[in-house]
Coordinates of C-alpha atoms in Angstrom, one line a residue:
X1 CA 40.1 51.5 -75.4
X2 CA 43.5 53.6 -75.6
X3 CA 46.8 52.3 -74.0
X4 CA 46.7 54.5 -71.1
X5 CA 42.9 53.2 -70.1
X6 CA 42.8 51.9 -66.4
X7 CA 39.8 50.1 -66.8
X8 CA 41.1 46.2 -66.6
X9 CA 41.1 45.5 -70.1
X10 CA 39.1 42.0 -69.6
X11 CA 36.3 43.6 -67.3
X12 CA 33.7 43.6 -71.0
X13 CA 34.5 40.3 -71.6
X14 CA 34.1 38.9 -68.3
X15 CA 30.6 40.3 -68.2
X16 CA 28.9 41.1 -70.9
X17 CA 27.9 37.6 -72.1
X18 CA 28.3 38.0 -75.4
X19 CA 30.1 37.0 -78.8
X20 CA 32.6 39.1 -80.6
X21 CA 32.5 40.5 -84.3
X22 CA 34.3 43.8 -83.5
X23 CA 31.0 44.0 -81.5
X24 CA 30.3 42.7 -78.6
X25 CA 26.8 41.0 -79.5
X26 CA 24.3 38.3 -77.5
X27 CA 24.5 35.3 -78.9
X28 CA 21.6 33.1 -79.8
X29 CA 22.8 30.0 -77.5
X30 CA 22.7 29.3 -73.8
X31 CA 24.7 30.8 -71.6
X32 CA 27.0 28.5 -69.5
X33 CA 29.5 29.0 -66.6
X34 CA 32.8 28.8 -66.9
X35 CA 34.5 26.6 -63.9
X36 CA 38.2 27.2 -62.2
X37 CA 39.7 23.8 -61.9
X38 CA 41.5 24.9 -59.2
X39 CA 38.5 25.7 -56.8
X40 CA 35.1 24.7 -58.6
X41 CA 33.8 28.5 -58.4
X42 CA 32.7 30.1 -61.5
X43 CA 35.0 32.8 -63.4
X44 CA 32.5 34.1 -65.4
X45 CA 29.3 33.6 -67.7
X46 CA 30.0 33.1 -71.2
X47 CA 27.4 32.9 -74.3
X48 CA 27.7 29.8 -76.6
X49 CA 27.6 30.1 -80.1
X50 CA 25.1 27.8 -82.5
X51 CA 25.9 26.9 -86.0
X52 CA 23.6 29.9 -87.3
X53 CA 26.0 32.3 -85.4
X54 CA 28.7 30.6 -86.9
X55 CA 27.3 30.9 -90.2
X56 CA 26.9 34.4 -89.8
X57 CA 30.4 34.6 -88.6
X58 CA 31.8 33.7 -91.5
X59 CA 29.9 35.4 -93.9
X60 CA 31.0 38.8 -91.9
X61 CA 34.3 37.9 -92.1
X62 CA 34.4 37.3 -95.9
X63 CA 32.7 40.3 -96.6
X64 CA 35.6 42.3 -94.1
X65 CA 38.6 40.7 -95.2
X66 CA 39.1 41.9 -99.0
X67 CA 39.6 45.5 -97.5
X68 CA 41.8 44.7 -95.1
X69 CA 44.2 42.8 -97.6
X70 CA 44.1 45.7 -99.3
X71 CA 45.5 48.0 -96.7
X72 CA 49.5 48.7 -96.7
X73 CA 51.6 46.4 -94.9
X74 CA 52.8 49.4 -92.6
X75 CA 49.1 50.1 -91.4
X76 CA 48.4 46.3 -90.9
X77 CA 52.1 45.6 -88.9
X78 CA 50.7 48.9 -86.5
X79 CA 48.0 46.8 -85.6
X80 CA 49.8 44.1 -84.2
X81 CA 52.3 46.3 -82.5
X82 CA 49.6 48.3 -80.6
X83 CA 47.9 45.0 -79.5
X84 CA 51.6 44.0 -78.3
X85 CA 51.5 46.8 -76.1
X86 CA 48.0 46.5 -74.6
X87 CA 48.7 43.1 -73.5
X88 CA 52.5 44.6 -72.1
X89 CA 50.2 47.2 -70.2
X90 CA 47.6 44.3 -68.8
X91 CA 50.3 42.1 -68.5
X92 CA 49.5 40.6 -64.3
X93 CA 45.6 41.4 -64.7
X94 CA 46.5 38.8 -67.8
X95 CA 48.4 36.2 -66.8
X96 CA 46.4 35.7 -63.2
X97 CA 43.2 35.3 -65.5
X98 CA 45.0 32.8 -67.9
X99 CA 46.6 30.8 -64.8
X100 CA 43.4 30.5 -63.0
X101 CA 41.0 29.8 -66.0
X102 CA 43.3 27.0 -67.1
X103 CA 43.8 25.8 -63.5
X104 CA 48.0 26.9 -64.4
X105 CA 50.4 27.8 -62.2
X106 CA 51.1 31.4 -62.3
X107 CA 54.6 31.4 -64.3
X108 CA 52.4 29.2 -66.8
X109 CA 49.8 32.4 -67.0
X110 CA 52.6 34.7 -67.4
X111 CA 54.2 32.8 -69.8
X112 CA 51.5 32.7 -71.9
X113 CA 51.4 36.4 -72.5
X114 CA 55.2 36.5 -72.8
X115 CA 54.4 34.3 -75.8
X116 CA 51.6 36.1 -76.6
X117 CA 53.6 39.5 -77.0
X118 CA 56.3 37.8 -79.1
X119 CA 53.6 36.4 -81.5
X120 CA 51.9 39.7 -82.1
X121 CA 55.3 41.1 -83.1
X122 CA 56.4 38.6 -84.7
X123 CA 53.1 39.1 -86.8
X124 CA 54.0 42.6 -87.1
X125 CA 57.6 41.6 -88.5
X126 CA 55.7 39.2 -91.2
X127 CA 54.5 42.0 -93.1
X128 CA 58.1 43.6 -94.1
X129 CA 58.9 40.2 -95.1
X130 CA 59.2 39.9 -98.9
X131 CA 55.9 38.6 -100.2
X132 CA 56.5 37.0 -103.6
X133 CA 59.6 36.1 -105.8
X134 CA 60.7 37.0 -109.1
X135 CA 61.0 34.0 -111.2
X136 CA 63.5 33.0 -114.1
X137 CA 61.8 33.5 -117.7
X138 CA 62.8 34.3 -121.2
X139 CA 63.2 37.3 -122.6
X140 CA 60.6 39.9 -122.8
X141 CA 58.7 38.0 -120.0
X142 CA 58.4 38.9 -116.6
X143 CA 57.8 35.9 -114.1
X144 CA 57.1 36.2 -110.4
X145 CA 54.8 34.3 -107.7
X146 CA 52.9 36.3 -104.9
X147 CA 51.1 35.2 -102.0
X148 CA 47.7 35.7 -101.3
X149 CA 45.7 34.9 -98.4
X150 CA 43.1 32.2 -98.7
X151 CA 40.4 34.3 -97.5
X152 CA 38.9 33.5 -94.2
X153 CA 40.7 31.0 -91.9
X154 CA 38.9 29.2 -89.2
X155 CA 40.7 28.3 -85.7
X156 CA 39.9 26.0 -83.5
X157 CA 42.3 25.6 -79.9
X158 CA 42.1 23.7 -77.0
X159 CA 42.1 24.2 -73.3
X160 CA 45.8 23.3 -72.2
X161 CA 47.6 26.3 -73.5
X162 CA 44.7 28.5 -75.1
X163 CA 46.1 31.8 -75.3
X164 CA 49.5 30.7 -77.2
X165 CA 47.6 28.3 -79.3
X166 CA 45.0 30.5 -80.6
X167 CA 47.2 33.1 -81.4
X168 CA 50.1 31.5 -82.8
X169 CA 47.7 31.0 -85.5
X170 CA 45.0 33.8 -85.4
X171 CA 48.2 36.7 -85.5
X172 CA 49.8 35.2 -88.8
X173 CA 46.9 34.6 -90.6
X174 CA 45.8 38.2 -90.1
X175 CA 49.1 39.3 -90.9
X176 CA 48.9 37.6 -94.0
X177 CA 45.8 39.2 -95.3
X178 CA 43.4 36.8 -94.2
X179 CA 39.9 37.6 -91.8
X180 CA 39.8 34.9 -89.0
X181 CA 36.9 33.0 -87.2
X182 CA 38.1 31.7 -83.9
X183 CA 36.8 29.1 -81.6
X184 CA 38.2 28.3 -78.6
X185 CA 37.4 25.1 -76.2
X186 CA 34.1 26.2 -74.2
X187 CA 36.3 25.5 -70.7
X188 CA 38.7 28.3 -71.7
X189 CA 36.6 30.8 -73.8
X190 CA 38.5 34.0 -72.5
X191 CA 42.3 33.1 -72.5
X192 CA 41.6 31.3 -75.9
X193 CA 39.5 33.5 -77.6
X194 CA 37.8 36.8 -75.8
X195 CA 41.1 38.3 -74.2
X196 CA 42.4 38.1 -78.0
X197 CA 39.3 39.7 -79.1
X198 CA 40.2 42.3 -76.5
X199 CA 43.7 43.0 -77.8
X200 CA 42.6 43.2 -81.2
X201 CA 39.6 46.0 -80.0
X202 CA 42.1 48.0 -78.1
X203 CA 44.7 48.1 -81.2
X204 CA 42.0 49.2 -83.6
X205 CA 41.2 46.5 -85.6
X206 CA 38.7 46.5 -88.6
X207 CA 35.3 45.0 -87.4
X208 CA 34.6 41.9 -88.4
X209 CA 38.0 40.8 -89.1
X210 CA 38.4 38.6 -85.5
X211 CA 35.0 36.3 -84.8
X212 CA 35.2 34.7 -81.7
X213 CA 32.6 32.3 -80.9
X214 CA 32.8 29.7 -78.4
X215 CA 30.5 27.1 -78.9
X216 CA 30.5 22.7 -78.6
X217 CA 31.2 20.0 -81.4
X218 CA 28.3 21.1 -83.6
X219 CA 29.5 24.8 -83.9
X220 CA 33.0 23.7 -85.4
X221 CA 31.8 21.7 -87.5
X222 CA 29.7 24.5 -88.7
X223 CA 32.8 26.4 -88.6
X224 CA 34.6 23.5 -90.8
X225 CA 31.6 23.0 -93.1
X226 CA 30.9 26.5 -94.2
X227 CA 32.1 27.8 -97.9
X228 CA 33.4 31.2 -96.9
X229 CA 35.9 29.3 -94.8
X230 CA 38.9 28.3 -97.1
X231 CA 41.5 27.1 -94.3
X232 CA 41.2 25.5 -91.1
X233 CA 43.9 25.4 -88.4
X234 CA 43.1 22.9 -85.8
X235 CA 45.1 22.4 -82.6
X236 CA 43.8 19.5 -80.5
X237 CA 43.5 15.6 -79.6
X238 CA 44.3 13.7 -82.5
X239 CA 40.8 11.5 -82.9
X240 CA 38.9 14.9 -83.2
X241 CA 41.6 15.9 -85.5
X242 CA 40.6 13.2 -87.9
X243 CA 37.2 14.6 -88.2
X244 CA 38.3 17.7 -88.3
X245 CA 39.8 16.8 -91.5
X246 CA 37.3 14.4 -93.0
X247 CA 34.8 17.5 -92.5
X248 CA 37.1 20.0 -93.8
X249 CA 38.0 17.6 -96.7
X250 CA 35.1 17.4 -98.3
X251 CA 34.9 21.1 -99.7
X252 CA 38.6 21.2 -100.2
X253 CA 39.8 23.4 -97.2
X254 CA 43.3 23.4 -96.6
X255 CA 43.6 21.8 -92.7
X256 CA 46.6 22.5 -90.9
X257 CA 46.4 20.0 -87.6
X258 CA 48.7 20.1 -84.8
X259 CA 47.7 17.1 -82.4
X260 CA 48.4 14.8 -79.9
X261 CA 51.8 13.1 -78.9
X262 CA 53.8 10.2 -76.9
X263 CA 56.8 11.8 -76.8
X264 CA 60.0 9.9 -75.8
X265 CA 63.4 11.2 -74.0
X266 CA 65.9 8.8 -74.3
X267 CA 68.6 8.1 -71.3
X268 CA 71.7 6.5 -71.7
X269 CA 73.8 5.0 -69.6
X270 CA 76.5 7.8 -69.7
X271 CA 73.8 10.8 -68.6
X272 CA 74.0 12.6 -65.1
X273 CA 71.6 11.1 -63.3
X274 CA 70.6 14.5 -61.5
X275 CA 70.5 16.2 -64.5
X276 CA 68.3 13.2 -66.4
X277 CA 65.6 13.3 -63.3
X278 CA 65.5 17.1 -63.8
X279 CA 64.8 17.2 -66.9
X280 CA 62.2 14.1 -67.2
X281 CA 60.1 15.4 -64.3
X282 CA 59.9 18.6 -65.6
X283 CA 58.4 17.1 -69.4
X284 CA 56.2 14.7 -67.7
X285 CA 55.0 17.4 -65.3
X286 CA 54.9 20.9 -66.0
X287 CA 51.2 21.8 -66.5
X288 CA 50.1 18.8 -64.8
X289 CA 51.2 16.4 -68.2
X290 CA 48.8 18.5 -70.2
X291 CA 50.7 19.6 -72.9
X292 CA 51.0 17.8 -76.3
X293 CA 54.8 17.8 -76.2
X294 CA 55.4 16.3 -72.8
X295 CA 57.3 13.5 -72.1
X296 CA 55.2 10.4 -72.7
X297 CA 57.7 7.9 -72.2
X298 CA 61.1 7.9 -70.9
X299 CA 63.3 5.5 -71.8
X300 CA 66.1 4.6 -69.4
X301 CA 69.2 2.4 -70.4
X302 CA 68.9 -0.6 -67.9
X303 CA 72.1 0.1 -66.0
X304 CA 70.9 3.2 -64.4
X305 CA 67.1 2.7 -64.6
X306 CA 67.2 1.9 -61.2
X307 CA 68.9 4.8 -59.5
X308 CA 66.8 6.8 -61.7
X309 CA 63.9 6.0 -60.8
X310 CA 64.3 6.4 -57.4
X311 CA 65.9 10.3 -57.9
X312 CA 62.5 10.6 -60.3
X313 CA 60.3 9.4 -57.3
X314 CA 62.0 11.3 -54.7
X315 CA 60.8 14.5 -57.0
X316 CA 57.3 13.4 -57.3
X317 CA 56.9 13.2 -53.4
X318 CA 58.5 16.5 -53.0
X319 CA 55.8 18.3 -55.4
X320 CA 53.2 20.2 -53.7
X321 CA 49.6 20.1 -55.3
X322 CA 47.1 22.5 -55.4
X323 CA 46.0 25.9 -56.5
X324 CA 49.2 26.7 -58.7
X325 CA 47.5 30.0 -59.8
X326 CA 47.4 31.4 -56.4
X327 CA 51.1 29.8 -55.6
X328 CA 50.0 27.7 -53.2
X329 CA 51.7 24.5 -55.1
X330 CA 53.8 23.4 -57.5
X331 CA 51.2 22.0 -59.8
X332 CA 47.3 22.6 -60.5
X333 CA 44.4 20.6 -61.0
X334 CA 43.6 18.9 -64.6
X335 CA 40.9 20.5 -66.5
X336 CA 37.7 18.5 -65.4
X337 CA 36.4 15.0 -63.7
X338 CA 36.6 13.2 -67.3
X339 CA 40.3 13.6 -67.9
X340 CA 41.0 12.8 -64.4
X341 CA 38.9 9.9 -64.6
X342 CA 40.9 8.9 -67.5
X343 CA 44.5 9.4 -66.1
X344 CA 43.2 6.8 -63.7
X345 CA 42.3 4.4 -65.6
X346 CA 45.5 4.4 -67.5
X347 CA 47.6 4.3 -64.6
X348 CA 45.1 1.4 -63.1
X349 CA 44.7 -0.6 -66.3
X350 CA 48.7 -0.8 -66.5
X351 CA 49.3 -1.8 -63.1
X352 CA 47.2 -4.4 -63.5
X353 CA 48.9 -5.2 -66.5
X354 CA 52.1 -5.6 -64.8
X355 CA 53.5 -1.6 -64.1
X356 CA 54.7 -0.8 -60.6
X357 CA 53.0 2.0 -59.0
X358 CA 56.2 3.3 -57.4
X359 CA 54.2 6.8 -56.4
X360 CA 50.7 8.9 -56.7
X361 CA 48.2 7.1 -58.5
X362 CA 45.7 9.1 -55.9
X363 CA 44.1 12.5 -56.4
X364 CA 41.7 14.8 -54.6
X365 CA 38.8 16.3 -56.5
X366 CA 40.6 17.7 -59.9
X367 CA 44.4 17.4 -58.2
X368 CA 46.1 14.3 -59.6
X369 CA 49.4 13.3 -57.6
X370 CA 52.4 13.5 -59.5
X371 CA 52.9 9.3 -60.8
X372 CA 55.8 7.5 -61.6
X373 CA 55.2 3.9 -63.3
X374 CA 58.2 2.0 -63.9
X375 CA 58.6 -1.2 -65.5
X376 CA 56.1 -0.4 -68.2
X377 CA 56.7 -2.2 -71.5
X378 CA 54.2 -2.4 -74.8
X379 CA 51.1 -3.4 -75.0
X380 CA 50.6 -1.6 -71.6
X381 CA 47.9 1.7 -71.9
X382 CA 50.8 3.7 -70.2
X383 CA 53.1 3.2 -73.3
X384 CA 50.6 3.2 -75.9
X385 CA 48.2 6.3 -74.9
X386 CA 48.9 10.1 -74.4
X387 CA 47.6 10.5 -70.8
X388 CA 47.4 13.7 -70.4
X389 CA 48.4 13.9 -67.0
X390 CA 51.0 14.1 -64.3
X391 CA 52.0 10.8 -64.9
X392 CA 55.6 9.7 -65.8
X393 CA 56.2 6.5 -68.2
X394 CA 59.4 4.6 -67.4
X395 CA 60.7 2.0 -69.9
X396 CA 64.0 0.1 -69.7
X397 CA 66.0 -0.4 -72.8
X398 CA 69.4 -2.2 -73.5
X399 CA 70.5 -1.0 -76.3
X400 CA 70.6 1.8 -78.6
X401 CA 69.0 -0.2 -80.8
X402 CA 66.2 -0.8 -79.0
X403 CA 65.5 2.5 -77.5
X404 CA 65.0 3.4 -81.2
X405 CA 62.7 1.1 -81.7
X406 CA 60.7 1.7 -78.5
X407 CA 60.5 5.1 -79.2
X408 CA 59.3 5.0 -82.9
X409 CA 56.6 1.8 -81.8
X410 CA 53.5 4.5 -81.9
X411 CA 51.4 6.2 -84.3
X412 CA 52.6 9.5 -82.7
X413 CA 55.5 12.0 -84.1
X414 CA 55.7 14.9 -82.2
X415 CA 58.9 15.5 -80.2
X416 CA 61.5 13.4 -78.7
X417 CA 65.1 14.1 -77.1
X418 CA 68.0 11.9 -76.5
X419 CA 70.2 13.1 -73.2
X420 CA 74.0 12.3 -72.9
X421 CA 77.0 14.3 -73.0
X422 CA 78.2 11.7 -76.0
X423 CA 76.5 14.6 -78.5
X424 CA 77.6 12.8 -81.8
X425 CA 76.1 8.9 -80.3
X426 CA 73.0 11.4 -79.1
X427 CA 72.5 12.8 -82.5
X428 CA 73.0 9.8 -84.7
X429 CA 70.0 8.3 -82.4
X430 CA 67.9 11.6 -82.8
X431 CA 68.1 11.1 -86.7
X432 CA 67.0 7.7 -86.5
X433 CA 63.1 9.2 -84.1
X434 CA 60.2 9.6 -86.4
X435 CA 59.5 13.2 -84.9
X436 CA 58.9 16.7 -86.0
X437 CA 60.8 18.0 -83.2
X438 CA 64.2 16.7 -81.7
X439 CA 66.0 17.9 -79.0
X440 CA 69.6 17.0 -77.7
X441 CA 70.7 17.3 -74.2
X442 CA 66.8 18.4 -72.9
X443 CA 62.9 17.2 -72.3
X444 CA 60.9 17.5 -74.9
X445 CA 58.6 20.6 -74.1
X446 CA 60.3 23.3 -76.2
X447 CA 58.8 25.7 -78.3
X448 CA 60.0 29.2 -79.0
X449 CA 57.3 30.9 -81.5
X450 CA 60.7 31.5 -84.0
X451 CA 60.7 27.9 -85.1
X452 CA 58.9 25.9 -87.3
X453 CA 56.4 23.3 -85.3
X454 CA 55.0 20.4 -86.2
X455 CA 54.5 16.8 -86.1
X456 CA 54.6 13.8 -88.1
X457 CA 51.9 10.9 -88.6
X458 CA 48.7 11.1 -85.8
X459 CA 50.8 14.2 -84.5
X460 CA 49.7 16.2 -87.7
X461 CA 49.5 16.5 -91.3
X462 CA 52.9 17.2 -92.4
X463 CA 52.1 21.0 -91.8
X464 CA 54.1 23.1 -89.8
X465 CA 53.3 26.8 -87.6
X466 CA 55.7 29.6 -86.4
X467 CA 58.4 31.4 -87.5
X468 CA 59.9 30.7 -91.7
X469 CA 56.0 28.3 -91.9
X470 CA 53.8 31.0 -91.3
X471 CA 54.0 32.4 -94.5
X472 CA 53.1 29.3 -96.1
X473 CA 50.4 28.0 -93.9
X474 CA 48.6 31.7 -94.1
X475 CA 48.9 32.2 -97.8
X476 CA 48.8 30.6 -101.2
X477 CA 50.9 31.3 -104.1
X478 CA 49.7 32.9 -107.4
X479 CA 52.0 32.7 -110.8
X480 CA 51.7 35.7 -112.4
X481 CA 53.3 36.5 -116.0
X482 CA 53.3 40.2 -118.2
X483 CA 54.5 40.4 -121.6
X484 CA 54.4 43.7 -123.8
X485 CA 52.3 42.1 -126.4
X486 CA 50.7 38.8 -126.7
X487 CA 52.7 36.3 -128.5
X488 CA 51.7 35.1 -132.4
X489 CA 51.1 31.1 -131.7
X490 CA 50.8 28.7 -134.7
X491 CA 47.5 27.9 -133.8

């Protein structure tokens, strides 16, 4: 498909029920419906994969990715640019389908291809990067280290934000030399996998390079078991992170996971109140609470806590909820009856255990009112758990001492922020939060593509994506040394 084509550029993927290899082939599964949240009526029909597709997946890929780490940098950066473009072209067609498959509002959607388009040029900019180093050595010996790409690298992304987190990690490693087997979560197969697919077939990429293949449990662990597959990148809940490593582990893949977190913003007693209840509802709201960086717990010096909570209620009950795609509300539904049901049952299981329900805690079909809990203190399943909902967390603390250690009591390391306008007393807290990502003076939903992300303990593996990591997530080094003549050794 050229540029200039008017056909909507999703319009195959939406209904041909198929897989993609650079082809758009049947797959050998069953073919399932895929629901919007928002309204219950299907958006389309999309093929699941088995493990036998996905083991012909990845044999296709192997066999297409030594050429294309062989092409110039120049040719491979045009790709990325050209698929930058398509989605620029398709960019409202886009972002509706992305809002209303992920049951978004529409600025969600449309940021989501924003992203999208930054990450395929960023892509494009990885490949006039230098791509080794010239080491120091002795004389008459040149030393330098290159990378290469591992090979083939498996993806596997979720439902919350599909798009971005499928490509964040699909668009480097291709950069990088690498072919790429992608499967995205069954609820979202389009935003997270076919509408890449898409881009990639309007920009003229080799076949067999991009393999998307939704498919259930079984299919990635194919995906993580196979030996053509040298890396996997994982984005997801942190308990089927861990067996996406113990999988992966045991044929020596390199697993990059980027999971779960309970993030905490911190409050002090000096922060304007306004500004602190804009900036907590927003973490502990946007997207409905499903996004691994939300604000999971906020922690509110005692003095205030109070009038803070009532500014943070007085938000909750002037949210609208409903279909967000179609800008009806403020927020959307959650993805499906079983992560409702278990929003609930935190929010239920902690008032029992002593929280105050000070608003929501009800819902209509998939629409969860926006909840504030206040009074929540450990040991409760609203401090402990990443809910995954629209549900905000409020702790009291006295001292800066103690918000430190309320907010480093989980297993979680993903992002935290401290708000005051005392900057210095702000950052000497920050240094002291086990977290990958910190933030002064905001929530703690932030990620701008340019920066290294990651998180620390069940939040990840130490790994980061984006920006100066890319490189070294997508590739491996290789020492390499040239003399004139081989040297005379005493042996």
């Amino acid at each position: 498909m050229s540029v200039t084509e008017t056909t909507p550029l999703l319009h195959r993927a939406l209904t041909c029920e198929c897989l993609f290899n650079g082809d758009w082939i049947p797959g050998s599964g069953t073919v399932l419906p895929v629901i919007e949240p928002a309204t219950g009526e299907p958006l389309m029909r999309c093929a699941m994969a088995t493990p036998d597709d996905m083991a012909q997946a990845c044999e296709q890929a192997a066999k297409a990715q030594p050429a294309w780490a062989a092409l110039g940098p120049r040719e491979r950066a045009e790709i990325f640019r050209k698929a930058a473009a398509v989605a620029q072209q398709a960019f409202a067609e886009l972002a509706l389908y992305v809002a209303r498959e992920t049951g978004g509002a529409l600025f969600k959607g449309e940021h989501e291809v924003r992203e999208a388009i930054v990450l395929l040029h960023q892509a494009a900019g990885l490949l006039s990067q230098p791509h080794g180093l010239v080491l120091p050595s002795a004389a008459g010996r040149l030393s330098y280290a290159k990378r290469l790409p591992h090979g083939v690298v498996g993806v596997i992304s979720p439902f919350n934000f599909p798009l971005i987190l499928s490509l964040r990690s699909v668009a480097p490693a291709l950069a990088a030399g690498n072919a790429v087997v992608l499967k995205p979560d069954p609820q979202t197969p389009v935003s997270g996998g076919f509408l890449i697919a898409r881009l990639f077939e309007a920009a003229g990429l080799p076949k067999g390079l991009l393999q998307v293949l939704p498919g259930d449990a079984p299919v990635g662990e194919a995906l993580c078991r196979d030996p053509h597959v040298r890396m996997i990148a994982f984005t997801g809940s942190t308990d089927a992170g861990r067996k996406v490593a113990a999988v992966a582990g045991q044929s020596l893949k390199k697993v990059a996971l980027e999971l779960g977190g309970k993030n905490p913003l911190i409050i002090l007693e000096d922060a304007d109140l306004d500004q602190a209840a804009n900036n907590a509802a927003w973490g502990a709201w946007l997207h409905q609470g499903q996004i691994c960086m939300a604000t999971g717990l906020i922690l509110v010096h005692e003095s205030i806590a109070e009038a803070f909570t009532r500014k943070l209620v007085a938000k909750a009950r002037a949210l609208t909820v409903g279909n967000a795609a179609r800008g009806e509300a403020a927020l959307g539904p959650l993805i499906n009856a079983r992560q409702l049901q278990r929003v609930h049952d935190i929010v239920n299981d902690s008032v029992q255990a002593g929280a105050r329900l000070e608003t929501g805690g009800d819902y209509d079909r998939l629409f969860y009112q926006p909840t504030v809990l206040s009074g929540v203190r450990p040991g409760m399943r609203a401090f402990k758990h990443e809910i995954f909902g629209p549900v905000a967390v409020v702790v009291s603390f006295a001292s800066d001492e103690e918000a430190i250690e309320l907010a480093n009591r989980t297993e979680y390391g993903l992002a935290a922020a401290v708000i005051s306008p005392s900057v210095g007393r702000a950052m000497a807290i920050g240094e002291q939060l086990d977290c990958g990502l910190l933030h002064i003076n905001d929530q703690t939903v932030a990620d701008e593509c340019s920066n290294p992300f990651g998180g620390r303990g069940a939040s990840g593996n130490g790994g980061s994506v984006g920006g100066p990591a890319d490189w070294d997530e997508y590739s491996q080094w290789q020492w390499v040394t040239v003399k004139n003549v081989p040297p005379a050794y005493p042996f």
